[in-house]
Amino acid sequence: MNDVTGESVSHEPRRRRVRRRLSDEEIAAQRRKRRRVQIGCGVGALVVVGFIGWLGYEGLQAKSNLEKAQDFATQAKDALLAGDTDRARIVAGDADRYAQDAQSSVDSVPWRVAGAVPFLGSPFDSTRQMTTIVSGLTEQVLLPAVDAGSAVSPDQLILDGARINLAALRDAAPVLETTSAAISDLDEQAQNVDSTWLGLIDDARVDLQEQVSELSGLLNNTSLAAQIAPAMLGADGPRSYFVGFQTNAEARGTGGLLGGFAIVRAIDGAVTVDDVSSNRELRTDYTPIDLGPDFQQAYGHSRPTQDFRNSNVSPHFPYAGQIWQSMWQQETGERVDGAIATDPVALSYVLDVVGDVTLPGGEKITGDNVVELTESTAYSRFGDDQAARKTYLETVAKTIVQKLTGSVSRPHALLQALGKAVSEGRIAAWSTVPTEQQMLENTPLGHTVPETLTPYAGVVINNLGGNKLDYYLNREIEYEADACTTEVRKSRVIVRLTNNLPPGTYTNYVAGTLGGVGKSPNGTNFADVGLLTTPGSRLEKVTVNGTSTIAYVGEERGHPLFNVQVPIPQGETIEIVYDLREPSIPGNPTVFVQPLVNAPVVNINVPSCE
């Protein structure tokens, strides 16, 4: 026992840890083991350095070859449009060579390994996706398209500055159909290329998407033209079309009031125009035609198949085409083969290309002033003398038509201008031939209300006052919906309409309310505002400036239709809010844009359901 601590004391001897001396053999073995580890680490480091070096080399090669391939692809497209098929063939071959080299780089083992690394590997994976697309673009599209060069080149498409080369279009149709399908597939792939954190690669992704989309539009449109244009332009016999000039200062479903018209005739690619006439040659008491019970319920009150003034209240242009065909047949006994619509804004695009025209009195009509002259100035200049105004507008239309049927010196620019007008809905076409019409309906040129089940909002304005105040109308459209968490979701469409008529004195024809609509002062715009919605939708409530109102209910081509009628005071904005319940169905949302004078502001916040 320890006297101080009281702890017991063991008398066993304390064991000491003794370090045993290693033998020479054991020391040598340990040294060999350490050397193996060091060598392994060194080899691993060399492998990593080599991998990075290899990857860096492949990266530089891929980047360089991809950039060269895209550059040559652009040159090939430009050469095709310029009609230089020899150069197009050379640069398309260069584009294909560099694209294949880039493809070899991104298909290498280090590239695929790097691309598989979460997040950090995204630039490599995105580059591999882009390279595959460019490779397909050169091999499947550009090289075959060179063989159809005369068809995709506007300079070769228009013969002698006036006649369409229908034979070239027909000969190229099979190749164009194949390349069109290929570019559509590549365009879809390009739009789905993953974004990445590396700005340089992401910028290249956006550039590629724009390039492929542009080429897709060009080839798809040309392929469509090759399939339907020869017959529609008289390759198999004469064709005739009713052409309606729409005055969208007075809104109608397809754009504007039918202000004038002409009959266009086509024989073997050569187009001529009969005398242009104003709508005073048309009547308001034609024998009606049957366009179905839904059409009758939605629009029958305005007698659209009898009264030319309301012949295009529906936004579905094939209805207007059939009505115009019926009217002309009742007037003359001639049954036209289709109908075409256009407006002053589209004419402004065309005049920017073909140049100014001069009226007999010396007045110049240009791309800059044709819209204002025909949709505003003419009304103030002639006051209530409608006969003088319509004669003036006839003269303007005839002079422009004569210019258009003459020699075209810049066919590429002209087709671009026409393409812009079509994309905005300012040129529409309808054919009596079912196969042609079916193809037209799959393009913006068909100007149809689509029979689709995807989310849809179509705001359609028809002028109720018989005035020309829609020249001053501004529109804002918002389409929003809840997430797709249930089978039916809430949605809302907000429409803001602003009457920007400047202060001043105006004739009743411009700013009055013909027909006695309402008792508001001159300058008040009266509008029928229709909303076409997603099939299966139900309207819960509609308000105008926060106050509940009644909507007229109809249906058009499977879309519920809700109409409200509103006054829009001069200088003021009204807000219409449609609260809806709509099915949570897959597909991207669409907002139909009616082609009035001023383009609307459109905002869409509708989640896409899977």
PDB file of C-alpha atoms in Angstrom, residues 103 255 404 523:
ATOM      1  CA  GLN A 103     -16.514  14.417 -85.196  1.00  0.00           C
ATOM      2  CA  GLY A 255     -56.676  41.109 -90.475  1.00  0.00           C
ATOM      3  CA  LEU A 404     -44.852  43.767-108.920  1.00  0.00           C
ATOM      4  CA  GLY A 523     -63.104  58.776 -81.296  1.00  0.00           C
TER       5      GLY A 523
END
